[in-house]
mmCIF file with all atom_site columns, C-alpha atoms and ligand atoms in Angstrom:
data_model
loop_
_atom_site.group_PDB
_atom_site.id
_atom_site.type_symbol
_atom_site.label_atom_id
_atom_site.label_alt_id
_atom_site.label_comp_id
_atom_site.label_asym_id
_atom_site.label_entity_id
_atom_site.label_seq_id
_atom_site.pdbx_PDB_ins_code
_atom_site.Cartn_x
_atom_site.Cartn_y
_atom_site.Cartn_z
_atom_site.occupancy
_atom_site.B_iso_or_equiv
_atom_site.pdbx_formal_charge
_atom_site.auth_seq_id
_atom_site.auth_comp_id
_atom_site.auth_asym_id
_atom_site.auth_atom_id
_atom_site.pdbx_PDB_model_num
ATOM   1   C CA . MET A 1 1   ? 71.811  120.611 100.031 1.00 53.00 ? 1   MET A CA 1
ATOM   2   C CA . ASN A 1 2   ? 73.577  117.821 98.081  1.00 48.00 ? 2   ASN A CA 1
ATOM   3   C CA . GLU A 1 3   ? 70.487  116.227 96.587  1.00 62.00 ? 3   GLU A CA 1
ATOM   4   C CA . ASN A 1 4   ? 71.620  116.461 92.952  1.00 87.00 ? 4   ASN A CA 1
ATOM   5   C CA . LEU A 1 5   ? 75.263  115.685 93.483  1.00 96.00 ? 5   LEU A CA 1
ATOM   6   C CA . LYS A 1 6   ? 76.602  112.348 92.318  1.00 98.00 ? 6   LYS A CA 1
ATOM   7   C CA . VAL A 1 7   ? 79.325  111.810 94.883  1.00 98.00 ? 7   VAL A CA 1
ATOM   8   C CA . THR A 1 8   ? 80.247  109.135 97.420  1.00 98.00 ? 8   THR A CA 1
ATOM   9   C CA . VAL A 1 9   ? 81.279  110.529 100.795 1.00 98.00 ? 9   VAL A CA 1
ATOM   10  C CA . ILE A 1 10  ? 83.590  108.146 102.624 1.00 98.00 ? 10  ILE A CA 1
ATOM   11  C CA . ASP A 1 11  ? 82.280  108.506 106.133 1.00 97.00 ? 11  ASP A CA 1
ATOM   12  C CA . HIS A 1 12  ? 84.510  105.963 107.851 1.00 97.00 ? 12  HIS A CA 1
ATOM   13  C CA . PRO A 1 13  ? 85.156  107.238 111.403 1.00 98.00 ? 13  PRO A CA 1
ATOM   14  C CA . LEU A 1 14  ? 88.941  107.100 110.982 1.00 98.00 ? 14  LEU A CA 1
ATOM   15  C CA . VAL A 1 15  ? 88.755  109.202 107.821 1.00 98.00 ? 15  VAL A CA 1
ATOM   16  C CA . GLN A 1 16  ? 86.484  111.769 109.441 1.00 98.00 ? 16  GLN A CA 1
ATOM   17  C CA . HIS A 1 17  ? 88.575  111.986 112.609 1.00 98.00 ? 17  HIS A CA 1
ATOM   18  C CA . LYS A 1 18  ? 91.816  112.435 110.701 1.00 98.00 ? 18  LYS A CA 1
ATOM   19  C CA . LEU A 1 19  ? 90.229  115.020 108.415 1.00 98.00 ? 19  LEU A CA 1
ATOM   20  C CA . THR A 1 20  ? 89.175  117.090 111.412 1.00 98.00 ? 20  THR A CA 1
ATOM   21  C CA . ILE A 1 21  ? 92.789  117.225 112.606 1.00 98.00 ? 21  ILE A CA 1
ATOM   22  C CA . MET A 1 22  ? 93.903  118.231 109.111 1.00 98.00 ? 22  MET A CA 1
ATOM   23  C CA . ARG A 1 23  ? 91.386  121.072 109.003 1.00 98.00 ? 23  ARG A CA 1
ATOM   24  C CA . ARG A 1 24  ? 92.663  122.671 112.228 1.00 98.00 ? 24  ARG A CA 1
ATOM   25  C CA . LYS A 1 25  ? 94.853  125.653 111.488 1.00 98.00 ? 25  LYS A CA 1
ATOM   26  C CA . GLU A 1 26  ? 97.294  124.640 114.239 1.00 98.00 ? 26  GLU A CA 1
ATOM   27  C CA . THR A 1 27  ? 98.173  121.365 112.470 1.00 98.00 ? 27  THR A CA 1
ATOM   28  C CA . GLY A 1 28  ? 101.690 121.599 111.034 1.00 97.00 ? 28  GLY A CA 1
ATOM   29  C CA . SER A 1 29  ? 102.968 120.301 107.703 1.00 98.00 ? 29  SER A CA 1
ATOM   30  C CA . ASN A 1 30  ? 104.523 117.141 109.035 1.00 98.00 ? 30  ASN A CA 1
ATOM   31  C CA . GLU A 1 31  ? 101.330 115.927 110.688 1.00 98.00 ? 31  GLU A CA 1
ATOM   32  C CA . PHE A 1 32  ? 99.199  117.200 107.798 1.00 98.00 ? 32  PHE A CA 1
ATOM   33  C CA . ARG A 1 33  ? 101.235 115.201 105.278 1.00 98.00 ? 33  ARG A CA 1
ATOM   34  C CA . GLN A 1 34  ? 101.111 112.050 107.384 1.00 98.00 ? 34  GLN A CA 1
ATOM   35  C CA . LEU A 1 35  ? 97.338  112.311 107.886 1.00 98.00 ? 35  LEU A CA 1
ATOM   36  C CA . LEU A 1 36  ? 96.747  112.901 104.179 1.00 98.00 ? 36  LEU A CA 1
ATOM   37  C CA . ARG A 1 37  ? 98.738  109.789 103.382 1.00 98.00 ? 37  ARG A CA 1
ATOM   38  C CA . GLU A 1 38  ? 96.732  107.760 105.916 1.00 98.00 ? 38  GLU A CA 1
ATOM   39  C CA . ILE A 1 39  ? 93.392  109.081 104.650 1.00 98.00 ? 39  ILE A CA 1
ATOM   40  C CA . ALA A 1 40  ? 94.381  108.381 101.047 1.00 98.00 ? 40  ALA A CA 1
ATOM   41  C CA . MET A 1 41  ? 95.089  104.797 102.046 1.00 98.00 ? 41  MET A CA 1
ATOM   42  C CA . LEU A 1 42  ? 91.765  104.426 103.857 1.00 98.00 ? 42  LEU A CA 1
ATOM   43  C CA . MET A 1 43  ? 89.853  106.024 100.993 1.00 98.00 ? 43  MET A CA 1
ATOM   44  C CA . GLY A 1 44  ? 91.669  103.815 98.513  1.00 98.00 ? 44  GLY A CA 1
ATOM   45  C CA . TYR A 1 45  ? 90.626  100.808 100.575 1.00 98.00 ? 45  TYR A CA 1
ATOM   46  C CA . GLU A 1 46  ? 86.976  101.842 100.303 1.00 97.00 ? 46  GLU A CA 1
ATOM   47  C CA . ILE A 1 47  ? 87.180  102.741 96.606  1.00 97.00 ? 47  ILE A CA 1
ATOM   48  C CA . THR A 1 48  ? 88.659  99.387  95.671  1.00 96.00 ? 48  THR A CA 1
ATOM   49  C CA . ARG A 1 49  ? 86.005  97.496  97.687  1.00 94.00 ? 49  ARG A CA 1
ATOM   50  C CA . ASN A 1 50  ? 84.052  96.473  94.587  1.00 91.00 ? 50  ASN A CA 1
ATOM   51  C CA . PHE A 1 51  ? 86.969  95.504  92.376  1.00 94.00 ? 51  PHE A CA 1
ATOM   52  C CA . PRO A 1 52  ? 86.162  92.132  90.805  1.00 95.00 ? 52  PRO A CA 1
ATOM   53  C CA . LEU A 1 53  ? 87.830  88.961  92.048  1.00 97.00 ? 53  LEU A CA 1
ATOM   54  C CA . GLU A 1 54  ? 88.677  85.743  90.269  1.00 97.00 ? 54  GLU A CA 1
ATOM   55  C CA . ASP A 1 55  ? 89.699  82.298  91.467  1.00 98.00 ? 55  ASP A CA 1
ATOM   56  C CA . VAL A 1 56  ? 93.295  81.141  91.265  1.00 98.00 ? 56  VAL A CA 1
ATOM   57  C CA . GLU A 1 57  ? 94.726  77.734  92.115  1.00 98.00 ? 57  GLU A CA 1
ATOM   58  C CA . ILE A 1 58  ? 97.634  77.986  94.560  1.00 98.00 ? 58  ILE A CA 1
ATOM   59  C CA . GLU A 1 59  ? 99.607  75.780  96.847  1.00 98.00 ? 59  GLU A CA 1
ATOM   60  C CA . THR A 1 60  ? 100.258 76.779  100.451 1.00 98.00 ? 60  THR A CA 1
ATOM   61  C CA . PRO A 1 61  ? 102.971 75.020  102.485 1.00 98.00 ? 61  PRO A CA 1
ATOM   62  C CA . VAL A 1 62  ? 100.147 72.761  103.688 1.00 98.00 ? 62  VAL A CA 1
ATOM   63  C CA . ALA A 1 63  ? 97.820  72.061  100.742 1.00 98.00 ? 63  ALA A CA 1
ATOM   64  C CA . LYS A 1 64  ? 96.558  73.044  97.322  1.00 98.00 ? 64  LYS A CA 1
ATOM   65  C CA . CYS A 1 65  ? 93.563  75.378  97.373  1.00 98.00 ? 65  CYS A CA 1
ATOM   66  C CA . THR A 1 66  ? 91.516  77.805  95.352  1.00 98.00 ? 66  THR A CA 1
ATOM   67  C CA . ALA A 1 67  ? 92.106  81.390  96.426  1.00 98.00 ? 67  ALA A CA 1
ATOM   68  C CA . LYS A 1 68  ? 91.014  84.844  95.253  1.00 98.00 ? 68  LYS A CA 1
ATOM   69  C CA . ARG A 1 69  ? 92.901  87.491  93.365  1.00 96.00 ? 69  ARG A CA 1
ATOM   70  C CA . ILE A 1 70  ? 91.890  90.802  91.842  1.00 94.00 ? 70  ILE A CA 1
ATOM   71  C CA . ALA A 1 71  ? 90.724  90.428  88.255  1.00 94.00 ? 71  ALA A CA 1
ATOM   72  C CA . GLY A 1 72  ? 89.988  92.999  85.604  1.00 87.00 ? 72  GLY A CA 1
ATOM   73  C CA . LYS A 1 73  ? 91.943  96.110  84.761  1.00 90.00 ? 73  LYS A CA 1
ATOM   74  C CA . LYS A 1 74  ? 95.222  97.030  86.406  1.00 94.00 ? 74  LYS A CA 1
ATOM   75  C CA . VAL A 1 75  ? 95.365  100.257 88.358  1.00 97.00 ? 75  VAL A CA 1
ATOM   76  C CA . GLY A 1 76  ? 97.049  103.577 87.633  1.00 98.00 ? 76  GLY A CA 1
ATOM   77  C CA . ILE A 1 77  ? 97.281  106.462 90.097  1.00 98.00 ? 77  ILE A CA 1
ATOM   78  C CA . VAL A 1 78  ? 97.357  109.970 88.641  1.00 98.00 ? 78  VAL A CA 1
ATOM   79  C CA . PRO A 1 79  ? 98.109  112.793 91.075  1.00 98.00 ? 79  PRO A CA 1
ATOM   80  C CA . ILE A 1 80  ? 97.343  116.291 89.849  1.00 97.00 ? 80  ILE A CA 1
ATOM   81  C CA . LEU A 1 81  ? 100.416 118.399 90.651  1.00 96.00 ? 81  LEU A CA 1
ATOM   82  C CA . ARG A 1 82  ? 101.273 119.536 93.110  1.00 93.00 ? 82  ARG A CA 1
ATOM   83  C CA . ALA A 1 83  ? 98.852  118.827 95.970  1.00 96.00 ? 83  ALA A CA 1
ATOM   84  C CA . GLY A 1 84  ? 97.818  115.465 94.506  1.00 98.00 ? 84  GLY A CA 1
ATOM   85  C CA . LEU A 1 85  ? 101.300 114.174 95.346  1.00 98.00 ? 85  LEU A CA 1
ATOM   86  C CA . GLY A 1 86  ? 100.213 114.214 98.988  1.00 98.00 ? 86  GLY A CA 1
ATOM   87  C CA . MET A 1 87  ? 97.779  111.367 98.279  1.00 98.00 ? 87  MET A CA 1
ATOM   88  C CA . LEU A 1 88  ? 100.101 109.242 96.153  1.00 98.00 ? 88  LEU A CA 1
ATOM   89  C CA . ASP A 1 89  ? 102.071 107.330 98.770  1.00 98.00 ? 89  ASP A CA 1
ATOM   90  C CA . GLY A 1 90  ? 98.931  106.336 100.694 1.00 98.00 ? 90  GLY A CA 1
ATOM   91  C CA . MET A 1 91  ? 97.504  104.854 97.515  1.00 98.00 ? 91  MET A CA 1
ATOM   92  C CA . LEU A 1 92  ? 100.765 103.083 96.707  1.00 98.00 ? 92  LEU A CA 1
ATOM   93  C CA . ASP A 1 93  ? 100.805 101.650 100.236 1.00 97.00 ? 93  ASP A CA 1
ATOM   94  C CA . ILE A 1 94  ? 97.746  99.574  99.326  1.00 96.00 ? 94  ILE A CA 1
ATOM   95  C CA . VAL A 1 95  ? 98.204  99.199  95.550  1.00 96.00 ? 95  VAL A CA 1
ATOM   96  C CA . PRO A 1 96  ? 101.997 98.920  95.330  1.00 96.00 ? 96  PRO A CA 1
ATOM   97  C CA . ALA A 1 97  ? 101.964 97.534  91.796  1.00 94.00 ? 97  ALA A CA 1
ATOM   98  C CA . ALA A 1 98  ? 100.077 100.542 90.408  1.00 97.00 ? 98  ALA A CA 1
ATOM   99  C CA . ARG A 1 99  ? 101.695 102.599 87.674  1.00 97.00 ? 99  ARG A CA 1
ATOM   100 C CA . VAL A 1 100 ? 101.823 106.345 88.306  1.00 98.00 ? 100 VAL A CA 1
ATOM   101 C CA . GLY A 1 101 ? 101.043 109.153 85.872  1.00 98.00 ? 101 GLY A CA 1
ATOM   102 C CA . HIS A 1 102 ? 101.460 112.858 86.580  1.00 98.00 ? 102 HIS A CA 1
ATOM   103 C CA . ILE A 1 103 ? 99.431  115.787 85.344  1.00 97.00 ? 103 ILE A CA 1
ATOM   104 C CA . GLY A 1 104 ? 100.457 119.413 85.878  1.00 96.00 ? 104 GLY A CA 1
ATOM   105 C CA . LEU A 1 105 ? 98.003  122.221 85.280  1.00 92.00 ? 105 LEU A CA 1
ATOM   106 C CA . TYR A 1 106 ? 98.154  125.943 85.918  1.00 85.00 ? 106 TYR A CA 1
ATOM   107 C CA . ARG A 1 107 ? 95.433  128.521 85.645  1.00 78.00 ? 107 ARG A CA 1
ATOM   108 C CA . ASP A 1 108 ? 95.913  131.002 82.796  1.00 80.00 ? 108 ASP A CA 1
ATOM   109 C CA . PRO A 1 109 ? 95.713  134.428 84.476  1.00 77.00 ? 109 PRO A CA 1
ATOM   110 C CA . LYS A 1 110 ? 93.802  135.911 81.509  1.00 78.00 ? 110 LYS A CA 1
ATOM   111 C CA . THR A 1 111 ? 91.308  133.183 80.634  1.00 80.00 ? 111 THR A CA 1
ATOM   112 C CA . LEU A 1 112 ? 91.295  131.608 84.139  1.00 72.00 ? 112 LEU A CA 1
ATOM   113 C CA . LYS A 1 113 ? 91.180  128.271 82.322  1.00 82.00 ? 113 LYS A CA 1
ATOM   114 C CA . PRO A 1 114 ? 93.463  125.355 83.332  1.00 88.00 ? 114 PRO A CA 1
ATOM   115 C CA . VAL A 1 115 ? 96.427  124.872 80.976  1.00 90.00 ? 115 VAL A CA 1
ATOM   116 C CA . GLU A 1 116 ? 98.510  121.675 80.845  1.00 92.00 ? 116 GLU A CA 1
ATOM   117 C CA . TYR A 1 117 ? 102.228 122.142 81.567  1.00 94.00 ? 117 TYR A CA 1
ATOM   118 C CA . TYR A 1 118 ? 103.113 118.525 82.297  1.00 95.00 ? 118 TYR A CA 1
ATOM   119 C CA . CYS A 1 119 ? 101.659 115.163 81.401  1.00 96.00 ? 119 CYS A CA 1
ATOM   120 C CA . LYS A 1 120 ? 103.477 111.870 81.722  1.00 97.00 ? 120 LYS A CA 1
ATOM   121 C CA . LEU A 1 121 ? 101.356 108.754 81.698  1.00 97.00 ? 121 LEU A CA 1
ATOM   122 C CA . PRO A 1 122 ? 101.864 104.994 81.527  1.00 96.00 ? 122 PRO A CA 1
ATOM   123 C CA . SER A 1 123 ? 101.695 103.814 77.896  1.00 94.00 ? 123 SER A CA 1
ATOM   124 C CA . ASP A 1 124 ? 98.744  101.511 78.585  1.00 96.00 ? 124 ASP A CA 1
ATOM   125 C CA . VAL A 1 125 ? 96.278  104.026 80.084  1.00 95.00 ? 125 VAL A CA 1
ATOM   126 C CA . ALA A 1 126 ? 93.486  102.557 77.953  1.00 96.00 ? 126 ALA A CA 1
ATOM   127 C CA . ASP A 1 127 ? 93.826  99.228  79.752  1.00 96.00 ? 127 ASP A CA 1
ATOM   128 C CA . ARG A 1 128 ? 93.937  100.593 83.304  1.00 96.00 ? 128 ARG A CA 1
ATOM   129 C CA . THR A 1 129 ? 91.507  101.930 85.850  1.00 97.00 ? 129 THR A CA 1
ATOM   130 C CA . LEU A 1 130 ? 92.978  105.346 86.599  1.00 98.00 ? 130 LEU A CA 1
ATOM   131 C CA . ILE A 1 131 ? 92.393  106.841 90.032  1.00 98.00 ? 131 ILE A CA 1
ATOM   132 C CA . VAL A 1 132 ? 92.943  110.595 89.758  1.00 98.00 ? 132 VAL A CA 1
ATOM   133 C CA . VAL A 1 133 ? 93.882  112.140 93.100  1.00 98.00 ? 133 VAL A CA 1
ATOM   134 C CA . ASP A 1 134 ? 93.723  115.768 94.173  1.00 98.00 ? 134 ASP A CA 1
ATOM   135 C CA . PRO A 1 135 ? 92.941  116.798 97.757  1.00 98.00 ? 135 PRO A CA 1
ATOM   136 C CA . MET A 1 136 ? 90.725  119.782 96.971  1.00 97.00 ? 136 MET A CA 1
ATOM   137 C CA . LEU A 1 137 ? 87.795  119.695 94.527  1.00 97.00 ? 137 LEU A CA 1
ATOM   138 C CA . ALA A 1 138 ? 87.043  123.407 94.523  1.00 95.00 ? 138 ALA A CA 1
ATOM   139 C CA . THR A 1 139 ? 85.803  124.916 91.227  1.00 94.00 ? 139 THR A CA 1
ATOM   140 C CA . GLY A 1 140 ? 86.217  121.569 89.507  1.00 95.00 ? 140 GLY A CA 1
ATOM   141 C CA . GLY A 1 141 ? 88.255  123.259 86.763  1.00 94.00 ? 141 GLY A CA 1
ATOM   142 C CA . SER A 1 142 ? 91.510  121.369 87.147  1.00 94.00 ? 142 SER A CA 1
ATOM   143 C CA . SER A 1 143 ? 89.956  118.002 88.012  1.00 97.00 ? 143 SER A CA 1
ATOM   144 C CA . SER A 1 144 ? 87.657  118.238 85.036  1.00 97.00 ? 144 SER A CA 1
ATOM   145 C CA . ALA A 1 145 ? 90.499  119.326 82.727  1.00 96.00 ? 145 ALA A CA 1
ATOM   146 C CA . ALA A 1 146 ? 92.662  116.453 83.995  1.00 97.00 ? 146 ALA A CA 1
ATOM   147 C CA . LEU A 1 147 ? 89.884  113.951 83.297  1.00 98.00 ? 147 LEU A CA 1
ATOM   148 C CA . THR A 1 148 ? 89.451  115.390 79.799  1.00 96.00 ? 148 THR A CA 1
ATOM   149 C CA . MET A 1 149 ? 93.195  115.122 79.152  1.00 95.00 ? 149 MET A CA 1
ATOM   150 C CA . LEU A 1 150 ? 93.236  111.518 80.316  1.00 97.00 ? 150 LEU A CA 1
ATOM   151 C CA . LYS A 1 151 ? 90.332  110.657 78.036  1.00 97.00 ? 151 LYS A CA 1
ATOM   152 C CA . GLU A 1 152 ? 92.177  112.338 75.147  1.00 95.00 ? 152 GLU A CA 1
ATOM   153 C CA . HIS A 1 153 ? 95.110  110.038 75.934  1.00 95.00 ? 153 HIS A CA 1
ATOM   154 C CA . GLY A 1 154 ? 92.799  107.031 75.673  1.00 97.00 ? 154 GLY A CA 1
ATOM   155 C CA . ALA A 1 155 ? 91.681  106.460 79.268  1.00 97.00 ? 155 ALA A CA 1
ATOM   156 C CA . LYS A 1 156 ? 88.369  104.616 79.463  1.00 97.00 ? 156 LYS A CA 1
ATOM   157 C CA . SER A 1 157 ? 87.969  103.818 83.136  1.00 97.00 ? 157 SER A CA 1
ATOM   158 C CA . LEU A 1 158 ? 88.410  106.744 85.516  1.00 98.00 ? 158 LEU A CA 1
ATOM   159 C CA . ILE A 1 159 ? 87.734  107.438 89.185  1.00 98.00 ? 159 ILE A CA 1
ATOM   160 C CA . LEU A 1 160 ? 88.207  110.817 90.880  1.00 98.00 ? 160 LEU A CA 1
ATOM   161 C CA . MET A 1 161 ? 89.275  110.787 94.531  1.00 98.00 ? 161 MET A CA 1
ATOM   162 C CA . CYS A 1 162 ? 89.469  114.029 96.502  1.00 98.00 ? 162 CYS A CA 1
ATOM   163 C CA . LEU A 1 163 ? 89.667  114.840 100.179 1.00 98.00 ? 163 LEU A CA 1
ATOM   164 C CA . VAL A 1 164 ? 87.442  117.910 100.540 1.00 98.00 ? 164 VAL A CA 1
ATOM   165 C CA . SER A 1 165 ? 85.006  119.151 97.918  1.00 98.00 ? 165 SER A CA 1
ATOM   166 C CA . ALA A 1 166 ? 82.740  122.123 97.341  1.00 97.00 ? 166 ALA A CA 1
ATOM   167 C CA . PRO A 1 167 ? 79.302  121.452 95.855  1.00 97.00 ? 167 PRO A CA 1
ATOM   168 C CA . GLU A 1 168 ? 80.264  123.747 92.970  1.00 96.00 ? 168 GLU A CA 1
ATOM   169 C CA . GLY A 1 169 ? 83.199  121.514 92.000  1.00 97.00 ? 169 GLY A CA 1
ATOM   170 C CA . VAL A 1 170 ? 81.263  118.268 92.272  1.00 98.00 ? 170 VAL A CA 1
ATOM   171 C CA . ARG A 1 171 ? 78.564  119.758 90.067  1.00 97.00 ? 171 ARG A CA 1
ATOM   172 C CA . VAL A 1 172 ? 81.097  120.702 87.360  1.00 97.00 ? 172 VAL A CA 1
ATOM   173 C CA . VAL A 1 173 ? 82.690  117.237 87.325  1.00 98.00 ? 173 VAL A CA 1
ATOM   174 C CA . ASN A 1 174 ? 79.266  115.523 87.346  1.00 98.00 ? 174 ASN A CA 1
ATOM   175 C CA . LYS A 1 175 ? 78.188  117.641 84.380  1.00 98.00 ? 175 LYS A CA 1
ATOM   176 C CA . GLU A 1 176 ? 81.368  117.332 82.299  1.00 98.00 ? 176 GLU A CA 1
ATOM   177 C CA . HIS A 1 177 ? 82.195  113.735 83.230  1.00 98.00 ? 177 HIS A CA 1
ATOM   178 C CA . PRO A 1 178 ? 78.988  111.909 84.152  1.00 98.00 ? 178 PRO A CA 1
ATOM   179 C CA . ASP A 1 179 ? 80.816  108.604 83.590  1.00 98.00 ? 179 ASP A CA 1
ATOM   180 C CA . VAL A 1 180 ? 83.393  109.269 86.331  1.00 98.00 ? 180 VAL A CA 1
ATOM   181 C CA . PRO A 1 181 ? 82.574  108.239 89.919  1.00 98.00 ? 181 PRO A CA 1
ATOM   182 C CA . VAL A 1 182 ? 83.608  110.869 92.460  1.00 98.00 ? 182 VAL A CA 1
ATOM   183 C CA . TYR A 1 183 ? 84.748  109.911 95.979  1.00 98.00 ? 183 TYR A CA 1
ATOM   184 C CA . VAL A 1 184 ? 85.431  112.463 98.709  1.00 98.00 ? 184 VAL A CA 1
ATOM   185 C CA . ALA A 1 185 ? 85.782  112.573 102.482 1.00 98.00 ? 185 ALA A CA 1
ATOM   186 C CA . ALA A 1 186 ? 83.593  115.692 102.746 1.00 98.00 ? 186 ALA A CA 1
ATOM   187 C CA . VAL A 1 187 ? 81.309  117.966 100.777 1.00 98.00 ? 187 VAL A CA 1
ATOM   188 C CA . ASP A 1 188 ? 81.769  121.364 102.413 1.00 98.00 ? 188 ASP A CA 1
ATOM   189 C CA . ASP A 1 189 ? 79.520  124.387 102.344 1.00 97.00 ? 189 ASP A CA 1
ATOM   190 C CA . HIS A 1 190 ? 80.638  126.596 99.475  1.00 96.00 ? 190 HIS A CA 1
ATOM   191 C CA . LEU A 1 191 ? 83.513  128.356 97.700  1.00 96.00 ? 191 LEU A CA 1
ATOM   192 C CA . ASN A 1 192 ? 84.466  131.853 98.794  1.00 95.00 ? 192 ASN A CA 1
ATOM   193 C CA . ASP A 1 193 ? 85.249  134.685 96.379  1.00 93.00 ? 193 ASP A CA 1
ATOM   194 C CA . LYS A 1 194 ? 88.934  133.698 96.363  1.00 92.00 ? 194 LYS A CA 1
ATOM   195 C CA . GLY A 1 195 ? 88.103  130.154 95.297  1.00 91.00 ? 195 GLY A CA 1
ATOM   196 C CA . TYR A 1 196 ? 88.783  128.595 98.716  1.00 95.00 ? 196 TYR A CA 1
ATOM   197 C CA . ILE A 1 197 ? 86.515  125.883 100.034 1.00 97.00 ? 197 ILE A CA 1
ATOM   198 C CA . VAL A 1 198 ? 84.633  126.980 103.175 1.00 98.00 ? 198 VAL A CA 1
ATOM   199 C CA . PRO A 1 199 ? 85.325  125.805 105.827 1.00 98.00 ? 199 PRO A CA 1
ATOM   200 C CA . GLY A 1 200 ? 87.884  123.637 103.966 1.00 98.00 ? 200 GLY A CA 1
ATOM   201 C CA . LEU A 1 201 ? 91.422  123.433 105.265 1.00 98.00 ? 201 LEU A CA 1
ATOM   202 C CA . GLY A 1 202 ? 93.180  126.265 103.441 1.00 97.00 ? 202 GLY A CA 1
ATOM   203 C CA . ASP A 1 203 ? 95.646  125.736 100.612 1.00 97.00 ? 203 ASP A CA 1
ATOM   204 C CA . ALA A 1 204 ? 96.368  122.012 100.574 1.00 97.00 ? 204 ALA A CA 1
ATOM   205 C CA . GLY A 1 205 ? 99.591  122.336 98.549  1.00 96.00 ? 205 GLY A CA 1
ATOM   206 C CA . ASP A 1 206 ? 101.005 124.964 100.902 1.00 97.00 ? 206 ASP A CA 1
ATOM   207 C CA . ARG A 1 207 ? 100.079 122.911 103.944 1.00 98.00 ? 207 ARG A CA 1
ATOM   208 C CA . ILE A 1 208 ? 101.603 119.707 102.522 1.00 98.00 ? 208 ILE A CA 1
ATOM   209 C CA . PHE A 1 209 ? 104.841 121.309 101.424 1.00 97.00 ? 209 PHE A CA 1
ATOM   210 C CA . GLY A 1 210 ? 105.177 123.973 104.132 1.00 96.00 ? 210 GLY A CA 1
ATOM   211 C CA . THR A 1 211 ? 105.104 126.868 101.673 1.00 95.00 ? 211 THR A CA 1
ATOM   212 C CA . LEU A 1 212 ? 102.639 129.005 103.635 1.00 86.00 ? 212 LEU A CA 1
HETATM 213 N N1 . LIG B 2 .   ? 92.701  124.570 96.581  1.00 70.20 ? 1   LIG B N1 1
HETATM 214 C C1 . LIG B 2 .   ? 93.091  124.463 97.876  1.00 70.20 ? 1   LIG B C1 1
HETATM 215 O O1 . LIG B 2 .   ? 94.202  124.028 98.161  1.00 70.20 ? 1   LIG B O1 1
HETATM 216 N N2 . LIG B 2 .   ? 92.234  124.850 98.831  1.00 70.20 ? 1   LIG B N2 1
HETATM 217 C C2 . LIG B 2 .   ? 90.997  125.322 98.564  1.00 70.20 ? 1   LIG B C2 1
HETATM 218 O O2 . LIG B 2 .   ? 90.262  125.653 99.500  1.00 70.20 ? 1   LIG B O2 1
HETATM 219 C C3 . LIG B 2 .   ? 90.615  125.428 97.216  1.00 70.20 ? 1   LIG B C3 1
HETATM 220 C C4 . LIG B 2 .   ? 91.484  125.034 96.239  1.00 70.20 ? 1   LIG B C4 1
#
C-alpha cells in the first residue's frame, strides 16, 4: 500500500496507544487535547533522535568533565493554524528554547487552493531547523503550501510532523517537497469525498477546541 511513500511512521507503543484513544468518538476535548500534547512530545523525542551532539567542558559540583550538548541549527516550531496549535505545547515541553512561528491558511472556496491569512515567523528562519506541525495530513494542500511559504521566507531545513496522514497527502508533500522528511503516527486508508481521512479521527481542530 505505502511502498512509494517517503514517510516515517512513529510506531512507539505509547504513541499508538494514545492515538487509539484519540480516534474513539467518545473521547472528549479535554482528554483529546491532553493526548495530542503527549503524543507531540513523544514524536518530538523521536524526531530529534539524530540531532548532532558536540562536546562541552563543564564543571559539576564534584569534578570537571566533558559532556554533550546539541550542536547545529537551533529549532523553530511552526504550527499551522488552528489545529497545529494542539501539538505546540508538547513540542515546547521537550524543546523549551525553540522559537515559534505561526502560519494561517484558509481554502479559497472558488479555487479550493490554500490562501495565507497569517504568517509570523522568527527573523532567523534561515538558520533554524523548522518543525512544522499539523495533526492531519489529508490532501496535503495546506502542509505543502506552508512548506512553500516557509521556503519563500528563507527556510532551508524543514521537517513536517503530523499525527494522522492519508496516503494522498503524503504523496503530495513527497512530490512538492522531496527535501522535507515527513513523520506521522499513522498512515490511514484513504480520504473520503469530503476530504476526511478514513478512519482518521474526525475534524482535529473541532475536537481540540470543542467546536463540534
Ligand atoms: N482535517 C481534519 O481535521 N480531519 C480530517 O480527517 C481531514 C482534514
